[in-house]
Short mmCIF file of C-alpha atoms in Angstrom, two decimals:
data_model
loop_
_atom_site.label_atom_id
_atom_site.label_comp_id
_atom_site.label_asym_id
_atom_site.label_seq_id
_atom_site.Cartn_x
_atom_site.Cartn_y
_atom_site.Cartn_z
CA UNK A 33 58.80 72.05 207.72
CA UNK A 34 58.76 73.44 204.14
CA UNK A 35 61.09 73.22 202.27
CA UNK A 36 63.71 76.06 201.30
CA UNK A 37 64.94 74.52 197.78
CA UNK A 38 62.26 73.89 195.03
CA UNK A 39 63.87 72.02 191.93
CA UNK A 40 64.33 72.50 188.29
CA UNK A 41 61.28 69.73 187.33
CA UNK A 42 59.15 71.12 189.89
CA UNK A 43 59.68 74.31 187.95
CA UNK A 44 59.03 73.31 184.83
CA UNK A 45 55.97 71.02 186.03
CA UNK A 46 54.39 74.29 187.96
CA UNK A 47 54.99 76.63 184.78
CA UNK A 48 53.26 73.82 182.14
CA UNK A 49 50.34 73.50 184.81
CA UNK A 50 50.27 77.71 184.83
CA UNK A 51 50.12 77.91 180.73
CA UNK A 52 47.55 75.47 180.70
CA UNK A 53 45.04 77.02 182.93
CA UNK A 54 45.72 80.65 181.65
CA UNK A 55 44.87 79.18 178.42
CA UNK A 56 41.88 77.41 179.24
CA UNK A 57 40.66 80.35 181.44
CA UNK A 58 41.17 82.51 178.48
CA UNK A 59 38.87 80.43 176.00
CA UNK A 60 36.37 80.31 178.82
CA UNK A 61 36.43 84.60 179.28
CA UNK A 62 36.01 85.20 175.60
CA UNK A 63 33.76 82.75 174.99
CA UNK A 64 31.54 84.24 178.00
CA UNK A 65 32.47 88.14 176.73
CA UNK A 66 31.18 86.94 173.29
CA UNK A 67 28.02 85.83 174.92
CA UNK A 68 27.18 89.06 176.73
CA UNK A 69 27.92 91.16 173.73
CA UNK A 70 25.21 89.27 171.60
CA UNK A 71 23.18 89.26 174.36
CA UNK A 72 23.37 93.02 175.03
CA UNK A 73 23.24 93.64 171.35
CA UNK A 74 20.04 92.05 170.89
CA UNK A 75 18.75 93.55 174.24
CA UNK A 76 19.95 97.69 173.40
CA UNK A 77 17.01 99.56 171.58
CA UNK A 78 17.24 101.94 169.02
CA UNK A 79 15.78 104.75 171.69
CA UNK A 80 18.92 103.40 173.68
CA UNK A 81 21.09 104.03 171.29
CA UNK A 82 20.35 107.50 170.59
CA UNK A 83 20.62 108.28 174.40
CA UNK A 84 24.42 106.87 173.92
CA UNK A 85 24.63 109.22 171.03
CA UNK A 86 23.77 111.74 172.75
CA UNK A 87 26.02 111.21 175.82
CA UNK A 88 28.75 110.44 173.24
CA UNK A 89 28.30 113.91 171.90
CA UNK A 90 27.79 115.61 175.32
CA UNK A 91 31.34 113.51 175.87
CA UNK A 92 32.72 115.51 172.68
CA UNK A 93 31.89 118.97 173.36
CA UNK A 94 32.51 119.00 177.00
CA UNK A 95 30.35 120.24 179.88
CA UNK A 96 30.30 124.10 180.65
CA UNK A 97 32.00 124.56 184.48
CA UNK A 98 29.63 126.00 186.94
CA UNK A 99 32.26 127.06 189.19
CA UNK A 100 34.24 129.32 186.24
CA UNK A 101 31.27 130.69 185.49
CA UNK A 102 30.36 131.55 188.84
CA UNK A 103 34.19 133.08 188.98
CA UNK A 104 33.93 135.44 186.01
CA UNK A 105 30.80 136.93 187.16
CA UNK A 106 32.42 137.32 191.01
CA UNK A 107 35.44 139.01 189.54
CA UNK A 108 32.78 141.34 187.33
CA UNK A 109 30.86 142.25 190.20
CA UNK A 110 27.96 141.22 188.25
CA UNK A 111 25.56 138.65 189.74
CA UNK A 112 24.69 135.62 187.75
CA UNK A 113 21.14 134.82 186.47
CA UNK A 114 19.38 131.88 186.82
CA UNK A 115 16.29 130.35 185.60
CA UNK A 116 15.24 127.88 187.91
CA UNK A 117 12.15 125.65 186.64
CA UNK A 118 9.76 124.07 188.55
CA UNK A 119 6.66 122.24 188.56
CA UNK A 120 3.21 123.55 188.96
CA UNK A 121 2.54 124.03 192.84
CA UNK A 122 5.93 123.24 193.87
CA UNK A 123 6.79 124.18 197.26
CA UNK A 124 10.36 122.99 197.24
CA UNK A 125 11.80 126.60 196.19
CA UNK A 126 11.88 126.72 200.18
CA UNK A 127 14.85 124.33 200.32
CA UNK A 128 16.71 125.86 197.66
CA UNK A 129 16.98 129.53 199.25
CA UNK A 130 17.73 127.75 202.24
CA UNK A 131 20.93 125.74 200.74
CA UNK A 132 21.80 129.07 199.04
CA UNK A 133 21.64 130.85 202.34
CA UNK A 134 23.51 134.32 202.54
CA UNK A 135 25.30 133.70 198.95
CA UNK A 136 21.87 134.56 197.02
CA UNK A 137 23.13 138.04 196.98
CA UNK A 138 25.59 136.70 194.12
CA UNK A 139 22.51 135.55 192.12
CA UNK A 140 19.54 137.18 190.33
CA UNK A 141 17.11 134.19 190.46
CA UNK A 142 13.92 133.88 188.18
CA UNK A 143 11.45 131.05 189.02
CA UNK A 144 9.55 129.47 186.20
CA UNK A 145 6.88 127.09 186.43
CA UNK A 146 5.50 124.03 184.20
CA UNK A 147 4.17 120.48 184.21
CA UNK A 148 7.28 119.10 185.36
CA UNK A 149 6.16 115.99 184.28
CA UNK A 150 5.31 116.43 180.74
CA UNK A 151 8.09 116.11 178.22
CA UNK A 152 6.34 118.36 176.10
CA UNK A 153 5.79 121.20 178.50
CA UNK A 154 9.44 120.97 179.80
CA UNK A 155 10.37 121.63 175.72
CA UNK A 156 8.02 124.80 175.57
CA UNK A 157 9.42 126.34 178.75
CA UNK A 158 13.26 125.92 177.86
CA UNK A 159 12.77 127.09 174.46
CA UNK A 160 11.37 130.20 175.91
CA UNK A 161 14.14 130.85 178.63
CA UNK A 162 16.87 129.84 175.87
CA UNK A 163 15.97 133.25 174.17
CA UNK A 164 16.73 134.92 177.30
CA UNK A 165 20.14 136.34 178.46
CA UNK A 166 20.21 133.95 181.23
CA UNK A 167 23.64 132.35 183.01
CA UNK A 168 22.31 129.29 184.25
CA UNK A 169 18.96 126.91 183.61
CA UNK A 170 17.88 123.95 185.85
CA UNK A 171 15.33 121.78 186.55
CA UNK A 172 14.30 121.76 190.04
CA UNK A 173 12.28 119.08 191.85
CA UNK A 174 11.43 117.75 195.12
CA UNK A 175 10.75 113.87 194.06
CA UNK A 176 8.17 111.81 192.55
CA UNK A 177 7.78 107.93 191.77
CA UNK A 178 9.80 106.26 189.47
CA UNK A 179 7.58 106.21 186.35
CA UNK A 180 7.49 110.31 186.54
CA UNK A 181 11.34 110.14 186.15
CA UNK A 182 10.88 108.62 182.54
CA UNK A 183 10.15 112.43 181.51
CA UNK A 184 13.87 112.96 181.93
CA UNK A 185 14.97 110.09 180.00
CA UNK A 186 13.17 111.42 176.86
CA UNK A 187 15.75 111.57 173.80
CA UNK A 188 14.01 114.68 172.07
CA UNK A 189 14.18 116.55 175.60
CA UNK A 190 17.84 115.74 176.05
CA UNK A 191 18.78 117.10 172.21
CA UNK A 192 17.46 120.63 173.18
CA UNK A 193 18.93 120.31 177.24
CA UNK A 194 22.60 119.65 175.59
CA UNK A 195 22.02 122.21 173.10
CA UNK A 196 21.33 125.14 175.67
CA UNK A 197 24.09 128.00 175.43
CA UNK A 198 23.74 128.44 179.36
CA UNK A 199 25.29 126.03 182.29
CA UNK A 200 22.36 123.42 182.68
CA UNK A 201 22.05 121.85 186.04
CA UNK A 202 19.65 119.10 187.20
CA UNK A 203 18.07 118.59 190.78
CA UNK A 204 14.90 116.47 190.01
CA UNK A 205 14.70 114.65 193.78
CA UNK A 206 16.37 111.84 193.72
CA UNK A 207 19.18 110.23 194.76
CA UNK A 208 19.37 106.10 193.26
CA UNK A 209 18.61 106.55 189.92
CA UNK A 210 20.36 108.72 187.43
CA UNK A 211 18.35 109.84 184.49
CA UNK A 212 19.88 110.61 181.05
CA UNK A 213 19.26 114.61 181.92
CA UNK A 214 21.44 113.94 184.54
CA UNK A 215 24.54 112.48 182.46
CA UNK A 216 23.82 115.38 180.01
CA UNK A 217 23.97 118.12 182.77
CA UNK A 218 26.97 120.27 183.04
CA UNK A 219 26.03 120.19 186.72
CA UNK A 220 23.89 117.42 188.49
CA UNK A 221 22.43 117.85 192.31
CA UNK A 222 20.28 115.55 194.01
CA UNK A 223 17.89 117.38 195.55
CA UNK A 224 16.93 121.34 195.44
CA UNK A 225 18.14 121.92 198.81
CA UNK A 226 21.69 120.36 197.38
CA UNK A 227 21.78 122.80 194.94
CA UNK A 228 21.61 125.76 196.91
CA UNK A 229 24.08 124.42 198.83
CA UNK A 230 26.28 123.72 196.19
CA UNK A 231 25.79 127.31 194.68
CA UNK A 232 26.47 128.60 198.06
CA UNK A 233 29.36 125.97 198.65
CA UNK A 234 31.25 127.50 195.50
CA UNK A 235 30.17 131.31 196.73
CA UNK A 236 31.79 130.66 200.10
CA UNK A 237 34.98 128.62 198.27
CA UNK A 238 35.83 131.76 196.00
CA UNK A 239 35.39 134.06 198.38
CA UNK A 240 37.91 132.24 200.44
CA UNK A 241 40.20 131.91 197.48
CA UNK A 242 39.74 136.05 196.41
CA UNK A 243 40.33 136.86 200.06
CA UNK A 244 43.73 134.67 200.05
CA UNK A 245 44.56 136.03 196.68
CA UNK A 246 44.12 139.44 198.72
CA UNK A 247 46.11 138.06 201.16
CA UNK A 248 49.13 136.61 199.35
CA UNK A 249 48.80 139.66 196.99
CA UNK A 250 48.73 142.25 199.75
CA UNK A 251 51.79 140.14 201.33
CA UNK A 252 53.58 140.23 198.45
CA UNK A 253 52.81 143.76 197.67
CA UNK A 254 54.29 144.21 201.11
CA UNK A 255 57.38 142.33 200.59
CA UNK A 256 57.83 144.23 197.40
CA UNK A 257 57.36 147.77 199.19
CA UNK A 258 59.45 146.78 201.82
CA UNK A 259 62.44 145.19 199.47
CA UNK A 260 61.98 148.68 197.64
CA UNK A 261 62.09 150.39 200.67
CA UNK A 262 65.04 148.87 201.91
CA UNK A 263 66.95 149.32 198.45
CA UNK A 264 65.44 153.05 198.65
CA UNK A 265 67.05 153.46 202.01
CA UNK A 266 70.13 151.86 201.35
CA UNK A 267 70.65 154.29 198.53
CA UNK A 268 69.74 157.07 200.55
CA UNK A 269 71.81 156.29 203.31
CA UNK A 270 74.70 155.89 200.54
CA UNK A 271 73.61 158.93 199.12
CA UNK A 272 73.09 160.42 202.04
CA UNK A 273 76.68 159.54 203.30
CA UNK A 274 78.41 160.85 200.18
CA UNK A 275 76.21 164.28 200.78
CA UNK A 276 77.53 164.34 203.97
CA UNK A 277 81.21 163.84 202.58
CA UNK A 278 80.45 166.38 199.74
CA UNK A 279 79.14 168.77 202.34
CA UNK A 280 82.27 168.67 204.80
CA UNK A 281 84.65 169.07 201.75
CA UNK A 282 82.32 171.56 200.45
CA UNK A 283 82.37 173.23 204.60
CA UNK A 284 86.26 172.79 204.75
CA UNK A 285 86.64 174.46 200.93
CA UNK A 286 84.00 177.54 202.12
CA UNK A 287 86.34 178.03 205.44
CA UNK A 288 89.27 178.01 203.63
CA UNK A 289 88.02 180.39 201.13
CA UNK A 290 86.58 182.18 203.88
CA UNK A 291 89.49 182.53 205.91
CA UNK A 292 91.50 183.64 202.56
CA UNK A 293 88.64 185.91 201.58
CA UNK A 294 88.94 187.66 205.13
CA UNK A 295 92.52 188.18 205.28
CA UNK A 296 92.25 189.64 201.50
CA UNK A 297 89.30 191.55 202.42
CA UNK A 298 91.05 192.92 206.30
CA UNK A 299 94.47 194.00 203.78
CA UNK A 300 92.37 195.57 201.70
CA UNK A 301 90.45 197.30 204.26
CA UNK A 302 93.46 198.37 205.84
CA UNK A 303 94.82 199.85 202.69
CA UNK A 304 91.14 201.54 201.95
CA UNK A 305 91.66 202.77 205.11
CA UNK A 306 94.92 204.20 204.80
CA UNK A 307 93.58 205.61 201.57
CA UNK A 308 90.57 207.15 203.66
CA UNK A 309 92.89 208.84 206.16
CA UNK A 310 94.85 210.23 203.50
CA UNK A 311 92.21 211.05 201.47
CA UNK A 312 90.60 212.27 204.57
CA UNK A 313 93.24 214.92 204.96
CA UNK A 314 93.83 216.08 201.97
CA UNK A 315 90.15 216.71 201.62
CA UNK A 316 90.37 218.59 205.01
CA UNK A 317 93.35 220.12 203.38
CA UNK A 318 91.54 221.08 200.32
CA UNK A 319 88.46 221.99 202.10
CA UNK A 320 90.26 224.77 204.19
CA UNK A 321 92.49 225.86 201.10
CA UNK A 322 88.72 226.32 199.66
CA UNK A 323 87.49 228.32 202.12
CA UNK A 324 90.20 230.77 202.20
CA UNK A 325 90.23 230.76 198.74
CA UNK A 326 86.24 231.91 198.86
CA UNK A 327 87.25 234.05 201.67
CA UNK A 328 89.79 236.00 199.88
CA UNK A 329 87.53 235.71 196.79
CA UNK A 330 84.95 237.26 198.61
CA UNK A 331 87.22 240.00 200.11
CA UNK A 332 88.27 240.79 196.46
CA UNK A 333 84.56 241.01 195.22
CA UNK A 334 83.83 242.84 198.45
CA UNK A 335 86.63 245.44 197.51
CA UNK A 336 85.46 245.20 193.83
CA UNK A 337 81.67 245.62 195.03
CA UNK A 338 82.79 248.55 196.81
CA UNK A 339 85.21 250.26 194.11
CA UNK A 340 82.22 249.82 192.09
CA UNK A 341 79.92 251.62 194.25
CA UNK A 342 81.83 254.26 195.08
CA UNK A 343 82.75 254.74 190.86
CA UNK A 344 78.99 254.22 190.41
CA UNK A 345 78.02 257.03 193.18
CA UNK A 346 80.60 259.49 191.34
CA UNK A 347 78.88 258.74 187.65
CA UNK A 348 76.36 259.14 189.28
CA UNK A 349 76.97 262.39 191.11
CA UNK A 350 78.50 263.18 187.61
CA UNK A 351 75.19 262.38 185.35
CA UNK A 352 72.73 264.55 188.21
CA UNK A 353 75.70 267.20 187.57
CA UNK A 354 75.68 266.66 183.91
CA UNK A 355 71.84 266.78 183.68
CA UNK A 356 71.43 269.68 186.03
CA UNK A 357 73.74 271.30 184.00
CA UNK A 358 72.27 270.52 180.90
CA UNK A 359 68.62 271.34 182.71
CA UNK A 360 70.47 274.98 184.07
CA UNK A 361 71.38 276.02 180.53
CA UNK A 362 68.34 274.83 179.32
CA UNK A 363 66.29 276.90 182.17
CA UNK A 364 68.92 279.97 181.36
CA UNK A 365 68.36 279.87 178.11
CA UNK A 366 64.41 279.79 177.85
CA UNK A 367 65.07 282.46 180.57
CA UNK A 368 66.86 284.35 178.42
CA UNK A 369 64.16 283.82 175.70
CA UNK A 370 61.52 284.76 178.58
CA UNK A 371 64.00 287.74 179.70
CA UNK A 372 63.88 288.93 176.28
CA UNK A 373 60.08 287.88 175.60
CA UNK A 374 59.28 290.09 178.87
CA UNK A 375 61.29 293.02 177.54
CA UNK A 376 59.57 292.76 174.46
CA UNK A 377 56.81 292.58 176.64
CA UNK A 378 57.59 295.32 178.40
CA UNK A 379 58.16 297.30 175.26
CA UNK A 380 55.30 296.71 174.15
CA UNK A 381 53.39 297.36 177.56
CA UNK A 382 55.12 300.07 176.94
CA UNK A 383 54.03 300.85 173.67
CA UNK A 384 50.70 299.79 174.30
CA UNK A 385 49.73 299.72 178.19
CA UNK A 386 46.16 299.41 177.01
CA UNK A 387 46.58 295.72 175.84
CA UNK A 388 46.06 293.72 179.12
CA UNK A 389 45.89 290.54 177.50
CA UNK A 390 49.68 290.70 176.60
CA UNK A 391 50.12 291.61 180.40
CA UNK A 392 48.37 288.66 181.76
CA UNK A 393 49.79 286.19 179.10
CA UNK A 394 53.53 287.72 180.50
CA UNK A 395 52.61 287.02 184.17
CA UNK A 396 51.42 283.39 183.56
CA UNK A 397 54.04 283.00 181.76
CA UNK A 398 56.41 284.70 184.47
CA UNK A 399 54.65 282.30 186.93
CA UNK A 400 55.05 279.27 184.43
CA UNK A 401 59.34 279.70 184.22
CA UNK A 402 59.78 280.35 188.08
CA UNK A 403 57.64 277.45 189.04
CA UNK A 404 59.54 274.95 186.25
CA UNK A 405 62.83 277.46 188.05
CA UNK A 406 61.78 276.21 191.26
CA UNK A 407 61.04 272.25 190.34
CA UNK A 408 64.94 272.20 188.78
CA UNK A 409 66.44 273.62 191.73
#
């Protein structure tokens, strides 16, 4: 059996025993860490170290994220350009549509070609695209030995990749060793057909995510509405209930003013009506004592017509009397002139019964005073 107790000495004595061997053991690890660092310092190249400079300074800016990018344009509507590069003949644009699937919609996709093995060439064809308005740039290939990855380790190619203002992605075929183009990518892939699926992978995840922002926003909108709602409603109904209070004072007021109004109004139509009955008969009063007023009015112009007529017929009578009279004396008197004319006449006939001229002027005018005689009377 072991024992439950340890003692003080056999403290001590396992402690000193400890110290010693850290101790020793720490000697040991530097000296060993001491001889890897010389080692590796006389081992690292001067090409080496500008490849960690360059990583060092990729490390410093930061690397550009795909998946914002990708984002932005989604929530633009705009679709995001790429400038895929491959080599010469390469068939392997086949697997890359067919990881992108249904999400190439999103994309406007160039393909541009070059000796994907030559340093050089790869140079020429990025400095071309960099003047371009383009989203993303990457290097697309289906494989290759070993040796032909040594184009991607190349220190002057890597200055201009890190330097491009687009995303840069990498998908040169292979999946053991890692190339410096692939530590300087914002975005590395293995193979082509793994970066249309990633493309399509991030499609698909912000789709998802705008749909569920839909979602939650449309629920939310909902749960707004509805809170509103219900606060509108609630304040309707207590408007609604005061109305209705409002409205039966108002209806109880209205009757009562009604019912006051209608008793005023059926006194005063009983006094207007009073007033109309006696205002009734005096009018019928008035209206009689008018006509026999007009009747005895006309009696008296009657009477008055008449006196007049009858004082008109005896000026009359008086004025023929008066003008007959006047006409008589008149007649008598140019029959006195003609009396005497005709005796003088006569006399002269007399005197000279030779002169029938004076005869015949006596007999017309004989004939003249009994036919004006004759028109008189």
């Amino acid at each position: 059996m072991l024992r439950s107790k340890i003692t003080n000495n056999e403290i001590y004595t396992l402690r000193g025993f400890i110290e010693k061997s850290i101790k020793n053991s720490s000697i040991e690890l530097r000296f060993v860490v001491d001889e890897i660092v010389q080692q590796e310092e006389r081992s690292i190249s001067e090409e080496e170290l500008e490849r960690y400079a360059l990583i060092q300074k990729k490390l410093e800016t930061g690397s550009k994220d795909l998946e914002t990018l990708i984002r932005d344009k989604m929530l633009k509507d705009e679709k995001v350009r790429v400038a895929n590069i491959y080599g010469n003949n390469a068939i392997v644009q086949k697997d890359f549509f067919e990881g992108l699937d249904v999400s190439r919609k999103y994309f406007d996709i160039s393909d541009h070609s070059c000796n994907i093995t030559s340093s050089t060439a790869i140079i020429s064809k990025l400095n071309e695209i960099s003047a371009l308005d383009y989203d993303i740039v990457a290097l697309v290939r289906g494989g290759g030995d070993r040796q032909s990855m040594e184009t991607f380790n190349n220190v002057t190619l890597s200055e201009l990749f890190i330097k491009m203002n687009m995303v840069t992605v990498t998908a040169i075929g292979h999946t053991v060793d890692e190339t410096l183009l692939d530590k300087l990518a914002d975005k590395r892939f293995h193979l082509p057909h793994d970066y249309g699926a990633g493309l399509h992978a991030i499609v698909e995840k912000l789709s998802h995510e705008r749909s569920n922002s839909r979602a939650l926003l449309i629920d939310e909108v909902k749960k707004d509405v509805t809170k509103q709602f219900s606060e509108q409603v609630e304040t309707l109904e207590k408007q609604l209930k005061k109305k209705n209070e409002e409205f039966t004072e108002a209806q109880k007021t209205y009757k009562e003013q009604t019912e006051a109004h209608n008793k005023t109004y059926a006194e005063q139509l009983k006094v207007r009506n009073e007033e109309f009955q006696k205002l009734q008969v005096s009018s019928t009063k008035q209206v009689e004592d008018l006509q026999k007023n007009f009747l005895e009015q006309q009696r008296q112009r009657q009477a008055e017509m008449d006196s007049y007529k009858k004082e008109i017929a005896v000026l009359h009578e008086k004025n023929v009397q008066s003008a007959i009279n006047e006409k008589t004396a008149s007649l008598k008197a140019n029959l006195e002139t003609l009396t005497q004319d005709n005796i003088r006449l006569n006399q002269e006939v007399e005197s000279n019964k030779t002169d029938y001229v004076k005869i015949i002027i006596a007999f017309v005018l004989a004939l003249v005073v009994g036919f004006v005689l004759a028109k008189v009377l």
